[in-house]
Amino acid sequence: MLAQKVAVILLLFLAICLQGAWPVPDVNESHYVAKMIAFWNRDWVENDPFLESANAHPFFYLVFGWPSRYLEPEVFTWVGRVIGWLLLACGWYALAEPLLTSPSKILFSGILFVCLQERFNMAGEWVVGGLEAKVPAYGFAFFGLGAFLRGKWNFAWVLLGLATAFHVLAGGWAWLAAGISLAASRPNWTEFKKMLPGLGVGGALALIGLIPAVTLNLHVDRATLLRAYEIYLFRLGHHLSLFRLPTGAFERFFLLSFVWFLLEWNSVGSHSHRRFRMIVGASLAFATIGAILSLFEWISPPLAAALLRYYWFRLADVMIPAGVAVAAMRWDQEKPSSQAGISNVYRAILLAAVFLHLGSYLYIRVRQQIPRADENRVENYAAWRDACRWVAESGQVPKGSRFLTPRLSQTFRWYARRADVVNWKDIPQDARSIVWWWHALCEVHAYRDPAGQLRWLPNLAQAGTNRIVSLARRYQAQYVLVPSWPPLELPIVYQNSTYTIYQVPETSPPKP
C-alpha cells in the first residue's frame, strides 16, 4: 500500500513538473523570487524601489528563501519549485484519498485537476506554476482539506492555518470554505470543544500571514488608501472583476461549473463527499459574491476597488476544477457493471483529454524557449540578455546604479543585478508604494494626447533626450536602457543590434 501511494505521488509530481517546468524566471518569479532573494540578501540589488517596498509574505520568504544565500537565483528557483510541486502532489493525494477508492483514480484525478485548472480558470488563478507563496499555501490547504474530510478537525485547522501563514488569501479562503462546510453539518457543542486546540493553533499560525497583510497600511491616510485600491483594480482587474476578465474566461469557467453540477446531480455519497461538495459550493458562492460586487464599478468605483481586492474568484478557480476532477472519477467508480460500455467510452474521453494536455506540454518542453517573463515583453531576447549581461559583468556599472528601462520589461534586475526605476509588472503591495509606483510609471512611460487621455509611449526613447534626462535626475537613475531607435543625444556606454545603454550626466551617483 505504501509503495502504491509513493508511486502515485511520484507520477503526479512528474505530471506537475511537465506542466510547470518553464524556463527560469517565469512570469511571476522575476517579481516574487527577486523579492525573496532581496529579503535574505540586502546587497543583491541595491537601491531598487520595488525591492525596498514592504513585504506581504514574510513567512514564505523566511521558510523558502534562506537557500538563496548559497545558491544562484536560477538554481535556487528550481529547488523551490521542486519542493513546492512535491508538496502539491502529496497534498492532492491527501485530499483525494477520502473520496476515491483506488490509487489509480487518485492519480488520474490529480492529473485531470491540473489539466482543468490550467485550461478553465476564470480569473487567471493557477496552482501549478513558478516559485511563489501560493504554491506551498495550496499544498498545505489540500492537506488541511483532506484532514477535514476525514473528520480530523484539529489537524485540519492547523494545516489550514499554516496555508494561511504562507499566503493569507489562498489559505484564508480555503479556511473560510471549510468553516462553512462545517457549519452546514451543524456540529454539537461537544464536537466543537474538541476542535478548540486545533482552532487555537491554526488561528495563531494564520495570524503569521494575516498580521503583515493588515499592517501594510496601518498608518496610511484614507485618500492614499482609496487611490491605491483604484490603481490595484486597474492593474490587476483581470484577477479581480467580472467585467475585466480575459475574453472567454467566464464562459469556460461557467461551462466547467455546469459540468460539476451535472456530475453531482442526485449524488449522495459519504460524509467526506458531502463535506467536499459543500467546500466546492462555498467557493462558487464566493465567486458569485465577487461577480455581484463587480457591479459596483458602475455604482461606486471606490467601494468596488476596496472590496474586489480580496480576490473573490481565487478559490473557485481552484476548487471547481478539483470538484470536477473528483466527481468525474466518482461517477466512473459508481457506475453499475451493466453500463460497462458507457464507462469504457467515458474513460477513453477522459484519457484522450489528459494525454492531449500533457502531450502539448511535452511538445513545448522539447522546443527551444525563452522565459515567459521575457516573451512578448522585450524586442529581442538575445540582445536583451546581452545588454543585461554587460551591465552585470563589465565592471563599468557600479553596484547601486539605477536604470530607466522599457515599460514592459521585467527581468532587468534578475539578469543585470542592478535596479530599475519602474516597470509595469512590479506593482508593490503597500498603499504608499502602489501610489508612488503608478505616479512613476505614468510620468516615465506615458503622455497625454490632445484630448487629455493617458497614452503609453511605445518606446521610452521617444520621450526625447531632454525629457529622459529630466526623468533620470528626478528618479536618481544614472543609466538608460532603451531600444536603439530613435537615438538619444547622450553618451553611449553599450550598444548591440537592438538596445543601447546611455549614461546620464550630472545624475546623483549611487550610494556607496
PDB file of C-alpha atoms in Angstrom, residues 150-358:
ATOM      1  CA  ARG A 150     -11.644  12.609   7.335  1.00  0.00           C
ATOM      2  CA  GLY A 151     -13.030  14.407  10.370  1.00  0.00           C
ATOM      3  CA  LYS A 152      -9.569  15.057  11.824  1.00  0.00           C
ATOM      4  CA  TRP A 153     -10.613  18.531  12.869  1.00  0.00           C
ATOM      5  CA  ASN A 154      -7.628  19.668  14.911  1.00  0.00           C
ATOM      6  CA  PHE A 155      -5.135  18.548  12.296  1.00  0.00           C
ATOM      7  CA  ALA A 156      -7.233  20.228   9.594  1.00  0.00           C
ATOM      8  CA  TRP A 157      -7.348  23.640  11.279  1.00  0.00           C
ATOM      9  CA  VAL A 158      -3.607  23.586  11.982  1.00  0.00           C
ATOM     10  CA  LEU A 159      -2.807  22.782   8.345  1.00  0.00           C
ATOM     11  CA  LEU A 160      -5.226  25.392   7.028  1.00  0.00           C
ATOM     12  CA  GLY A 161      -3.655  27.900   9.412  1.00  0.00           C
ATOM     13  CA  LEU A 162      -0.247  27.000   8.004  1.00  0.00           C
ATOM     14  CA  ALA A 163      -1.572  27.536   4.474  1.00  0.00           C
ATOM     15  CA  THR A 164      -2.800  30.979   5.531  1.00  0.00           C
ATOM     16  CA  ALA A 165       0.592  31.775   7.054  1.00  0.00           C
ATOM     17  CA  PHE A 166       2.170  31.227   3.642  1.00  0.00           C
ATOM     18  CA  HIS A 167      -0.478  33.170   1.693  1.00  0.00           C
ATOM     19  CA  VAL A 168      -3.250  34.935   3.563  1.00  0.00           C
ATOM     20  CA  LEU A 169      -5.764  34.841   0.699  1.00  0.00           C
ATOM     21  CA  ALA A 170      -5.051  31.409  -0.791  1.00  0.00           C
ATOM     22  CA  GLY A 171      -5.109  29.782   2.642  1.00  0.00           C
ATOM     23  CA  GLY A 172      -7.702  32.100   4.135  1.00  0.00           C
ATOM     24  CA  TRP A 173     -10.363  31.396   1.520  1.00  0.00           C
ATOM     25  CA  ALA A 174      -9.824  27.639   1.991  1.00  0.00           C
ATOM     26  CA  TRP A 175     -10.161  28.076   5.768  1.00  0.00           C
ATOM     27  CA  LEU A 176     -13.414  30.008   5.324  1.00  0.00           C
ATOM     28  CA  ALA A 177     -14.853  27.405   2.922  1.00  0.00           C
ATOM     29  CA  ALA A 178     -14.044  24.623   5.387  1.00  0.00           C
ATOM     30  CA  GLY A 179     -15.738  26.624   8.133  1.00  0.00           C
ATOM     31  CA  ILE A 180     -18.891  26.968   6.038  1.00  0.00           C
ATOM     32  CA  SER A 181     -18.853  23.249   5.287  1.00  0.00           C
ATOM     33  CA  LEU A 182     -18.522  22.502   8.998  1.00  0.00           C
ATOM     34  CA  ALA A 183     -21.324  24.898   9.937  1.00  0.00           C
ATOM     35  CA  ALA A 184     -23.603  23.229   7.386  1.00  0.00           C
ATOM     36  CA  SER A 185     -23.144  19.914   9.203  1.00  0.00           C
ATOM     37  CA  ARG A 186     -24.344  21.530  12.475  1.00  0.00           C
ATOM     38  CA  PRO A 187     -21.775  20.146  14.911  1.00  0.00           C
ATOM     39  CA  ASN A 188     -22.834  19.967  18.548  1.00  0.00           C
ATOM     40  CA  TRP A 189     -21.020  21.734  21.381  1.00  0.00           C
ATOM     41  CA  THR A 190     -19.099  18.609  22.393  1.00  0.00           C
ATOM     42  CA  GLU A 191     -17.679  18.222  18.863  1.00  0.00           C
ATOM     43  CA  PHE A 192     -16.838  21.910  18.721  1.00  0.00           C
ATOM     44  CA  LYS A 193     -14.962  21.802  22.038  1.00  0.00           C
ATOM     45  CA  LYS A 194     -12.765  19.028  20.662  1.00  0.00           C
ATOM     46  CA  MET A 195     -11.720  21.359  17.842  1.00  0.00           C
ATOM     47  CA  LEU A 196     -10.656  24.233  20.074  1.00  0.00           C
ATOM     48  CA  PRO A 197      -6.965  23.210  20.322  1.00  0.00           C
ATOM     49  CA  GLY A 198      -6.685  22.989  16.534  1.00  0.00           C
ATOM     50  CA  LEU A 199      -8.574  26.231  16.046  1.00  0.00           C
ATOM     51  CA  GLY A 200      -6.271  27.946  18.524  1.00  0.00           C
ATOM     52  CA  VAL A 201      -3.039  26.697  16.964  1.00  0.00           C
ATOM     53  CA  GLY A 202      -4.347  27.140  13.429  1.00  0.00           C
ATOM     54  CA  GLY A 203      -5.565  30.629  14.231  1.00  0.00           C
ATOM     55  CA  ALA A 204      -2.167  31.557  15.654  1.00  0.00           C
ATOM     56  CA  LEU A 205      -0.480  30.267  12.502  1.00  0.00           C
ATOM     57  CA  ALA A 206      -2.949  32.165  10.334  1.00  0.00           C
ATOM     58  CA  LEU A 207      -2.034  35.379  12.166  1.00  0.00           C
ATOM     59  CA  ILE A 208       1.517  34.963  10.835  1.00  0.00           C
ATOM     60  CA  GLY A 209       0.102  35.624   7.383  1.00  0.00           C
ATOM     61  CA  LEU A 210      -2.669  37.998   8.412  1.00  0.00           C
ATOM     62  CA  ILE A 211      -0.719  40.467  10.554  1.00  0.00           C
ATOM     63  CA  PRO A 212       1.790  41.506   7.835  1.00  0.00           C
ATOM     64  CA  ALA A 213      -1.084  41.978   5.383  1.00  0.00           C
ATOM     65  CA  VAL A 214      -3.052  44.128   7.837  1.00  0.00           C
ATOM     66  CA  THR A 215      -0.079  46.209   8.987  1.00  0.00           C
ATOM     67  CA  LEU A 216       0.979  47.110   5.437  1.00  0.00           C
ATOM     68  CA  ASN A 217      -1.332  50.122   5.517  1.00  0.00           C
ATOM     69  CA  LEU A 218      -1.848  50.821   9.222  1.00  0.00           C
ATOM     70  CA  HIS A 219      -0.794  54.458   9.193  1.00  0.00           C
ATOM     71  CA  VAL A 220      -1.877  55.408   5.682  1.00  0.00           C
ATOM     72  CA  ASP A 221      -4.403  58.204   5.169  1.00  0.00           C
ATOM     73  CA  ARG A 222      -7.770  57.383   3.622  1.00  0.00           C
ATOM     74  CA  ALA A 223      -7.164  59.280   0.377  1.00  0.00           C
ATOM     75  CA  THR A 224      -3.950  57.343  -0.298  1.00  0.00           C
ATOM     76  CA  LEU A 225      -5.670  54.051   0.532  1.00  0.00           C
ATOM     77  CA  LEU A 226      -8.579  54.678  -1.829  1.00  0.00           C
ATOM     78  CA  ARG A 227      -6.245  55.775  -4.603  1.00  0.00           C
ATOM     79  CA  ALA A 228      -4.123  52.648  -4.109  1.00  0.00           C
ATOM     80  CA  TYR A 229      -7.211  50.421  -4.275  1.00  0.00           C
ATOM     81  CA  GLU A 230      -8.267  52.038  -7.568  1.00  0.00           C
ATOM     82  CA  ILE A 231      -4.785  51.584  -9.047  1.00  0.00           C
ATOM     83  CA  TYR A 232      -4.689  47.979  -7.878  1.00  0.00           C
ATOM     84  CA  LEU A 233      -8.034  47.241  -9.536  1.00  0.00           C
ATOM     85  CA  PHE A 234      -6.910  48.886 -12.772  1.00  0.00           C
ATOM     86  CA  ARG A 235      -3.620  46.982 -12.852  1.00  0.00           C
ATOM     87  CA  LEU A 236      -4.949  43.581 -11.690  1.00  0.00           C
ATOM     88  CA  GLY A 237      -8.559  43.788 -12.793  1.00  0.00           C
ATOM     89  CA  HIS A 238      -8.212  40.582 -14.836  1.00  0.00           C
ATOM     90  CA  HIS A 239      -7.978  38.765 -11.479  1.00  0.00           C
ATOM     91  CA  LEU A 240     -10.485  40.841  -9.535  1.00  0.00           C
ATOM     92  CA  SER A 241     -13.518  41.991 -11.522  1.00  0.00           C
ATOM     93  CA  LEU A 242     -16.034  40.045 -13.593  1.00  0.00           C
ATOM     94  CA  PHE A 243     -16.030  42.801 -16.196  1.00  0.00           C
ATOM     95  CA  ARG A 244     -12.257  42.851 -16.654  1.00  0.00           C
ATOM     96  CA  LEU A 245     -11.732  39.124 -17.220  1.00  0.00           C
ATOM     97  CA  PRO A 246      -9.959  37.919 -20.373  1.00  0.00           C
ATOM     98  CA  THR A 247     -12.188  37.138 -23.346  1.00  0.00           C
ATOM     99  CA  GLY A 248     -13.844  33.750 -22.990  1.00  0.00           C
ATOM    100  CA  ALA A 249     -12.669  33.191 -19.410  1.00  0.00           C
ATOM    101  CA  PHE A 250     -16.102  33.451 -17.808  1.00  0.00           C
ATOM    102  CA  GLU A 251     -17.674  31.215 -20.445  1.00  0.00           C
ATOM    103  CA  ARG A 252     -15.073  28.479 -19.897  1.00  0.00           C
ATOM    104  CA  PHE A 253     -15.496  28.652 -16.149  1.00  0.00           C
ATOM    105  CA  PHE A 254     -19.294  28.645 -16.404  1.00  0.00           C
ATOM    106  CA  LEU A 255     -19.120  25.539 -18.596  1.00  0.00           C
ATOM    107  CA  LEU A 256     -16.910  23.750 -16.069  1.00  0.00           C
ATOM    108  CA  SER A 257     -19.215  24.757 -13.211  1.00  0.00           C
ATOM    109  CA  PHE A 258     -22.175  23.381 -15.164  1.00  0.00           C
ATOM    110  CA  VAL A 259     -20.318  20.089 -15.655  1.00  0.00           C
ATOM    111  CA  TRP A 260     -19.730  19.922 -11.900  1.00  0.00           C
ATOM    112  CA  PHE A 261     -23.444  20.423 -11.254  1.00  0.00           C
ATOM    113  CA  LEU A 262     -24.306  17.640 -13.709  1.00  0.00           C
ATOM    114  CA  LEU A 263     -21.821  15.219 -12.169  1.00  0.00           C
ATOM    115  CA  GLU A 264     -23.070  15.973  -8.660  1.00  0.00           C
ATOM    116  CA  TRP A 265     -26.768  15.911  -9.540  1.00  0.00           C
ATOM    117  CA  ASN A 266     -28.594  13.476  -7.251  1.00  0.00           C
ATOM    118  CA  SER A 267     -25.253  12.342  -5.816  1.00  0.00           C
ATOM    119  CA  VAL A 268     -25.414  11.375  -2.143  1.00  0.00           C
ATOM    120  CA  GLY A 269     -22.018   9.974  -1.207  1.00  0.00           C
ATOM    121  CA  SER A 270     -20.284   9.646   2.134  1.00  0.00           C
ATOM    122  CA  HIS A 271     -19.830  12.247   4.864  1.00  0.00           C
ATOM    123  CA  SER A 272     -16.450  13.087   3.297  1.00  0.00           C
ATOM    124  CA  HIS A 273     -18.013  13.616  -0.103  1.00  0.00           C
ATOM    125  CA  ARG A 274     -20.762  15.853   1.280  1.00  0.00           C
ATOM    126  CA  ARG A 275     -18.190  17.966   3.112  1.00  0.00           C
ATOM    127  CA  PHE A 276     -16.123  18.278  -0.053  1.00  0.00           C
ATOM    128  CA  ARG A 277     -19.163  19.190  -2.127  1.00  0.00           C
ATOM    129  CA  MET A 278     -20.006  21.930   0.373  1.00  0.00           C
ATOM    130  CA  ILE A 279     -16.443  23.320   0.145  1.00  0.00           C
ATOM    131  CA  VAL A 280     -16.667  23.459  -3.654  1.00  0.00           C
ATOM    132  CA  GLY A 281     -20.098  25.055  -3.389  1.00  0.00           C
ATOM    133  CA  ALA A 282     -18.773  27.638  -0.929  1.00  0.00           C
ATOM    134  CA  SER A 283     -16.021  28.583  -3.386  1.00  0.00           C
ATOM    135  CA  LEU A 284     -18.664  29.096  -6.063  1.00  0.00           C
ATOM    136  CA  ALA A 285     -20.667  31.241  -3.639  1.00  0.00           C
ATOM    137  CA  PHE A 286     -17.584  33.419  -3.026  1.00  0.00           C
ATOM    138  CA  ALA A 287     -17.200  33.856  -6.791  1.00  0.00           C
ATOM    139  CA  THR A 288     -20.872  34.798  -7.108  1.00  0.00           C
ATOM    140  CA  ILE A 289     -20.409  37.466  -4.435  1.00  0.00           C
ATOM    141  CA  GLY A 290     -17.387  38.732  -6.378  1.00  0.00           C
ATOM    142  CA  ALA A 291     -19.496  38.951  -9.533  1.00  0.00           C
ATOM    143  CA  ILE A 292     -22.153  40.963  -7.672  1.00  0.00           C
ATOM    144  CA  LEU A 293     -19.524  43.269  -6.175  1.00  0.00           C
ATOM    145  CA  SER A 294     -18.165  43.857  -9.689  1.00  0.00           C
ATOM    146  CA  LEU A 295     -21.415  45.700 -10.459  1.00  0.00           C
ATOM    147  CA  PHE A 296     -20.314  48.389  -8.003  1.00  0.00           C
ATOM    148  CA  GLU A 297     -17.731  49.535 -10.553  1.00  0.00           C
ATOM    149  CA  TRP A 298     -20.637  51.465 -12.136  1.00  0.00           C
ATOM    150  CA  ILE A 299     -22.280  52.487  -8.856  1.00  0.00           C
ATOM    151  CA  SER A 300     -19.364  53.335  -6.553  1.00  0.00           C
ATOM    152  CA  PRO A 301     -15.916  52.719  -8.083  1.00  0.00           C
ATOM    153  CA  PRO A 302     -14.015  53.446  -4.821  1.00  0.00           C
ATOM    154  CA  LEU A 303     -16.160  50.938  -2.919  1.00  0.00           C
ATOM    155  CA  ALA A 304     -15.758  48.356  -5.681  1.00  0.00           C
ATOM    156  CA  ALA A 305     -11.989  48.797  -5.656  1.00  0.00           C
ATOM    157  CA  ALA A 306     -11.856  48.407  -1.871  1.00  0.00           C
ATOM    158  CA  LEU A 307     -13.940  45.211  -1.862  1.00  0.00           C
ATOM    159  CA  LEU A 308     -12.698  43.463  -5.008  1.00  0.00           C
ATOM    160  CA  ARG A 309      -9.069  43.461  -3.857  1.00  0.00           C
ATOM    161  CA  TYR A 310      -9.772  40.308  -1.837  1.00  0.00           C
ATOM    162  CA  TYR A 311      -9.738  38.070  -4.945  1.00  0.00           C
ATOM    163  CA  TRP A 312     -13.251  36.630  -4.647  1.00  0.00           C
ATOM    164  CA  PHE A 313     -12.741  34.305  -7.631  1.00  0.00           C
ATOM    165  CA  ARG A 314      -9.500  32.778  -6.365  1.00  0.00           C
ATOM    166  CA  LEU A 315     -10.793  29.699  -4.536  1.00  0.00           C
ATOM    167  CA  ALA A 316     -13.390  28.850  -7.191  1.00  0.00           C
ATOM    168  CA  ASP A 317     -10.653  28.853  -9.837  1.00  0.00           C
ATOM    169  CA  VAL A 318      -9.065  26.027  -7.835  1.00  0.00           C
ATOM    170  CA  MET A 319     -11.971  24.138  -6.284  1.00  0.00           C
ATOM    171  CA  ILE A 320     -14.320  23.921  -9.286  1.00  0.00           C
ATOM    172  CA  PRO A 321     -11.629  22.075 -11.313  1.00  0.00           C
ATOM    173  CA  ALA A 322     -10.905  19.981  -8.212  1.00  0.00           C
ATOM    174  CA  GLY A 323     -14.604  19.236  -7.807  1.00  0.00           C
ATOM    175  CA  VAL A 324     -14.969  18.182 -11.444  1.00  0.00           C
ATOM    176  CA  ALA A 325     -11.837  16.006 -11.307  1.00  0.00           C
ATOM    177  CA  VAL A 326     -13.059  14.162  -8.209  1.00  0.00           C
ATOM    178  CA  ALA A 327     -16.684  13.941  -9.373  1.00  0.00           C
ATOM    179  CA  ALA A 328     -15.572  12.563 -12.739  1.00  0.00           C
ATOM    180  CA  MET A 329     -13.706   9.739 -11.016  1.00  0.00           C
ATOM    181  CA  ARG A 330     -16.573   9.102  -8.587  1.00  0.00           C
ATOM    182  CA  TRP A 331     -19.072   8.935 -11.450  1.00  0.00           C
ATOM    183  CA  ASP A 332     -16.909   6.274 -13.081  1.00  0.00           C
ATOM    184  CA  GLN A 333     -16.388   4.217  -9.917  1.00  0.00           C
ATOM    185  CA  GLU A 334     -20.091   4.274  -9.006  1.00  0.00           C
ATOM    186  CA  LYS A 335     -21.406   3.223 -12.420  1.00  0.00           C
ATOM    187  CA  PRO A 336     -23.129  -0.203 -12.309  1.00  0.00           C
ATOM    188  CA  SER A 337     -21.354  -3.055 -14.079  1.00  0.00           C
ATOM    189  CA  SER A 338     -24.236  -3.278 -16.562  1.00  0.00           C
ATOM    190  CA  GLN A 339     -23.066   0.028 -18.041  1.00  0.00           C
ATOM    191  CA  ALA A 340     -19.508  -1.106 -18.704  1.00  0.00           C
ATOM    192  CA  GLY A 341     -19.693   0.037 -22.321  1.00  0.00           C
ATOM    193  CA  ILE A 342     -20.592   3.578 -21.323  1.00  0.00           C
ATOM    194  CA  SER A 343     -17.817   3.557 -18.730  1.00  0.00           C
ATOM    195  CA  ASN A 344     -15.253   2.496 -21.323  1.00  0.00           C
ATOM    196  CA  VAL A 345     -16.230   5.330 -23.666  1.00  0.00           C
ATOM    197  CA  TYR A 346     -16.199   7.765 -20.753  1.00  0.00           C
ATOM    198  CA  ARG A 347     -12.726   6.660 -19.680  1.00  0.00           C
ATOM    199  CA  ALA A 348     -11.450   6.903 -23.247  1.00  0.00           C
ATOM    200  CA  ILE A 349     -12.657  10.504 -23.496  1.00  0.00           C
ATOM    201  CA  LEU A 350     -11.013  11.449 -20.199  1.00  0.00           C
ATOM    202  CA  LEU A 351      -7.776   9.692 -21.149  1.00  0.00           C
ATOM    203  CA  ALA A 352      -7.690  11.449 -24.513  1.00  0.00           C
ATOM    204  CA  ALA A 353      -8.202  14.854 -22.872  1.00  0.00           C
ATOM    205  CA  VAL A 354      -5.455  14.256 -20.323  1.00  0.00           C
ATOM    206  CA  PHE A 355      -2.970  12.889 -22.843  1.00  0.00           C
ATOM    207  CA  LEU A 356      -3.628  15.781 -25.212  1.00  0.00           C
ATOM    208  CA  HIS A 357      -2.967  18.203 -22.359  1.00  0.00           C
ATOM    209  CA  LEU A 358       0.241  16.524 -21.206  1.00  0.00           C
TER     210      LEU A 358
END
